Amino acid sequence: MGAGGTYLVSNSRWHNWIGAHDDTDGPWSQAFGSISGLVGVIIGLAVLLAAAILWTITLTVK
């Protein structure tokens, strides 16, 4: 799972989307930039978890 989150962060398209507000002014943009990597990992884990849940539900229904 950690590798998946790292891939999400390292993937330029995802990184640009996650860090879309990095170019704005003010301290908020700096704080957001520093946590954008963590956010990427969290999003990656959430997507994997959601996929696993949906897959389990699909198998259970069948």
GROMACS .gro file of N, CA and C in nm:
model
  186
    1MET      N    1   0.083  -0.120   0.000
    1MET     CA    2   0.000   0.000   0.000
    1MET      C    3   0.087   0.125   0.000
    2GLY      N    4   0.195   0.122   0.075
    2GLY     CA    5   0.285   0.237   0.078
    2GLY      C    6   0.340   0.268  -0.060
    3ALA      N    7   0.369   0.161  -0.135
    3ALA     CA    8   0.421   0.181  -0.270
    3ALA      C    9   0.316   0.248  -0.358
    4GLY      N   10   0.189   0.210  -0.339
    4GLY     CA   11   0.083   0.272  -0.417
    4GLY      C   12   0.070   0.420  -0.387
    5GLY      N   13   0.077   0.455  -0.259
    5GLY     CA   14   0.071   0.596  -0.223
    5GLY      C   15   0.189   0.674  -0.277
    6THR      N   16   0.308   0.612  -0.270
    6THR     CA   17   0.427   0.677  -0.324
    6THR      C   18   0.414   0.698  -0.474
    7TYR      N   19   0.357   0.599  -0.542
    7TYR     CA   20   0.338   0.613  -0.687
    7TYR      C   21   0.242   0.727  -0.717
    8LEU      N   22   0.134   0.737  -0.638
    8LEU     CA   23   0.039   0.846  -0.660
    8LEU      C   24   0.107   0.981  -0.646
    9VAL      N   25   0.191   0.993  -0.542
    9VAL     CA   26   0.259   1.120  -0.519
    9VAL      C   27   0.361   1.148  -0.629
   10SER      N   28   0.432   1.046  -0.672
   10SER     CA   29   0.537   1.065  -0.772
   10SER      C   30   0.479   1.084  -0.912
   11ASN      N   31   0.358   1.037  -0.934
   11ASN     CA   32   0.295   1.053  -1.065
   11ASN      C   33   0.264   1.200  -1.088
   12SER      N   34   0.317   1.256  -1.196
   12SER     CA   35   0.309   1.400  -1.218
   12SER      C   36   0.165   1.448  -1.227
   13ARG      N   37   0.079   1.371  -1.294
   13ARG     CA   38  -0.060   1.416  -1.310
   13ARG      C   39  -0.129   1.426  -1.174
   14TRP      N   40  -0.116   1.321  -1.092
   14TRP     CA   41  -0.177   1.324  -0.959
   14TRP      C   42  -0.113   1.432  -0.873
   15HIS      N   43   0.020   1.446  -0.882
   15HIS     CA   44   0.089   1.545  -0.799
   15HIS      C   45   0.045   1.686  -0.836
   16ASN      N   46   0.028   1.713  -0.965
   16ASN     CA   47  -0.017   1.845  -1.007
   16ASN      C   48  -0.159   1.871  -0.959
   17TRP      N   49  -0.245   1.768  -0.962
   17TRP     CA   50  -0.383   1.786  -0.916
   17TRP      C   51  -0.388   1.808  -0.764
   18ILE      N   52  -0.308   1.728  -0.691
   18ILE     CA   53  -0.307   1.740  -0.545
   18ILE      C   54  -0.247   1.874  -0.504
   19GLY      N   55  -0.141   1.918  -0.573
   19GLY     CA   56  -0.074   2.043  -0.537
   19GLY      C   57  -0.119   2.160  -0.623
   20ALA      N   58  -0.245   2.159  -0.665
   20ALA     CA   59  -0.292   2.262  -0.757
   20ALA      C   60  -0.285   2.401  -0.695
   21HIS      N   61  -0.292   2.409  -0.562
   21HIS     CA   62  -0.295   2.540  -0.495
   21HIS      C   63  -0.157   2.584  -0.447
   22ASP      N   64  -0.053   2.511  -0.487
   22ASP     CA   65   0.082   2.546  -0.440
   22ASP      C   66   0.129   2.681  -0.494
   23ASP      N   67   0.073   2.725  -0.607
   23ASP     CA   68   0.121   2.849  -0.668
   23ASP      C   69   0.051   2.973  -0.615
   24THR      N   70  -0.040   2.957  -0.518
   24THR     CA   71  -0.109   3.072  -0.461
   24THR      C   72  -0.022   3.138  -0.355
   25ASP      N   73  -0.053   3.262  -0.321
   25ASP     CA   74   0.025   3.336  -0.222
   25ASP      C   75  -0.025   3.309  -0.081
   26GLY      N   76   0.061   3.338   0.016
   26GLY     CA   77   0.021   3.328   0.156
   26GLY      C   78   0.075   3.204   0.225
   27PRO      N   79   0.070   3.202   0.358
   27PRO     CA   80   0.122   3.089   0.437
   27PRO      C   81   0.043   2.961   0.415
   28TRP      N   82  -0.084   2.974   0.377
   28TRP     CA   83  -0.166   2.854   0.357
   28TRP      C   84  -0.108   2.770   0.244
   29SER      N   85  -0.062   2.835   0.136
   29SER     CA   86  -0.008   2.761   0.023
   29SER      C   87   0.119   2.686   0.063
   30GLN      N   88   0.201   2.746   0.150
   30GLN     CA   89   0.323   2.680   0.196
   30GLN      C   90   0.288   2.558   0.281
   31ALA      N   91   0.191   2.574   0.371
   31ALA     CA   92   0.150   2.462   0.456
   31ALA      C   93   0.089   2.352   0.370
   32PHE      N   94   0.008   2.391   0.273
   32PHE     CA   95  -0.055   2.292   0.186
   32PHE      C   96   0.050   2.218   0.105
   33GLY      N   97   0.152   2.289   0.059
   33GLY     CA   98   0.259   2.226  -0.017
   33GLY      C   99   0.334   2.123   0.066
   34SER      N  100   0.354   2.152   0.194
   34SER     CA  101   0.430   2.060   0.279
   34SER      C  102   0.351   1.934   0.311
   35ILE      N  103   0.217   1.945   0.314
   35ILE     CA  104   0.136   1.828   0.347
   35ILE      C  105   0.080   1.759   0.223
   36SER      N  106   0.109   1.814   0.103
   36SER     CA  107   0.052   1.757  -0.019
   36SER      C  108   0.098   1.612  -0.039
   37GLY      N  109   0.223   1.583   0.000
   37GLY     CA  110   0.271   1.446  -0.012
   37GLY      C  111   0.192   1.351   0.076
   38LEU      N  112   0.166   1.393   0.200
   38LEU     CA  113   0.087   1.311   0.292
   38LEU      C  114  -0.055   1.293   0.240
   39VAL      N  115  -0.111   1.400   0.185
   39VAL     CA  116  -0.246   1.393   0.128
   39VAL      C  117  -0.249   1.292   0.014
   40GLY      N  118  -0.143   1.291  -0.068
   40GLY     CA  119  -0.137   1.195  -0.178
   40GLY      C  120  -0.138   1.051  -0.128
   41VAL      N  121  -0.063   1.025  -0.022
   41VAL     CA  122  -0.060   0.890   0.034
   41VAL      C  123  -0.197   0.852   0.089
   42ILE      N  124  -0.261   0.947   0.160
   42ILE     CA  125  -0.394   0.920   0.217
   42ILE      C  126  -0.495   0.891   0.106
   43ILE      N  127  -0.490   0.971  -0.002
   43ILE     CA  128  -0.583   0.949  -0.113
   43ILE      C  129  -0.557   0.812  -0.176
   44GLY      N  130  -0.430   0.777  -0.191
   44GLY     CA  131  -0.397   0.647  -0.248
   44GLY      C  132  -0.451   0.532  -0.164
   45LEU      N  133  -0.436   0.542  -0.033
   45LEU     CA  134  -0.486   0.437   0.056
   45LEU      C  135  -0.639   0.432   0.051
   46ALA      N  136  -0.703   0.549   0.046
   46ALA     CA  137  -0.849   0.554   0.042
   46ALA      C  138  -0.902   0.489  -0.085
   47VAL      N  139  -0.836   0.516  -0.198
   47VAL     CA  140  -0.879   0.456  -0.325
   47VAL      C  141  -0.863   0.305  -0.321
   48LEU      N  142  -0.750   0.257  -0.268
   48LEU     CA  143  -0.728   0.113  -0.259
   48LEU      C  144  -0.830   0.048  -0.166
   49LEU      N  145  -0.861   0.114  -0.054
   49LEU     CA  146  -0.957   0.060   0.041
   49LEU      C  147  -1.096   0.054  -0.022
   50ALA      N  148  -1.135   0.161  -0.091
   50ALA     CA  149  -1.266   0.163  -0.157
   50ALA      C  150  -1.276   0.053  -0.262
   51ALA      N  151  -1.169   0.034  -0.338
   51ALA     CA  152  -1.169  -0.071  -0.440
   51ALA      C  153  -1.183  -0.209  -0.376
   52ALA      N  154  -1.113  -0.231  -0.265
   52ALA     CA  155  -1.122  -0.360  -0.197
   52ALA      C  156  -1.263  -0.384  -0.144
   53ILE      N  157  -1.326  -0.280  -0.089
   53ILE     CA  158  -1.462  -0.293  -0.036
   53ILE      C  159  -1.560  -0.325  -0.149
   54LEU      N  160  -1.549  -0.251  -0.260
   54LEU     CA  161  -1.638  -0.275  -0.373
   54LEU      C  162  -1.619  -0.416  -0.430
   55TRP      N  163  -1.493  -0.460  -0.436
   55TRP     CA  164  -1.463  -0.594  -0.487
   55TRP      C  165  -1.525  -0.700  -0.397
   56THR      N  166  -1.514  -0.680  -0.265
   56THR     CA  167  -1.572  -0.775  -0.170
   56THR      C  168  -1.723  -0.779  -0.182
   57ILE      N  169  -1.786  -0.661  -0.195
   57ILE     CA  170  -1.931  -0.655  -0.211
   57ILE      C  171  -1.974  -0.727  -0.339
   58THR      N  172  -1.899  -0.706  -0.446
   58THR     CA  173  -1.932  -0.770  -0.574
   58THR      C  174  -1.927  -0.922  -0.561
   59LEU      N  175  -1.824  -0.973  -0.495
   59LEU     CA  176  -1.812  -1.118  -0.478
   59LEU      C  177  -1.924  -1.171  -0.389
   60THR      N  178  -1.961  -1.093  -0.286
   60THR     CA  179  -2.065  -1.137  -0.194
   60THR      C  180  -2.200  -1.143  -0.264
   61VAL      N  181  -2.229  -1.044  -0.347
   61VAL     CA  182  -2.358  -1.041  -0.418
   61VAL      C  183  -2.369  -1.158  -0.515
   62LYS      N  184  -2.261  -1.187  -0.586
   62LYS     CA  185  -2.264  -1.299  -0.679
   62LYS      C  186  -2.275  -1.431  -0.602
   0.00000   0.00000   0.00000
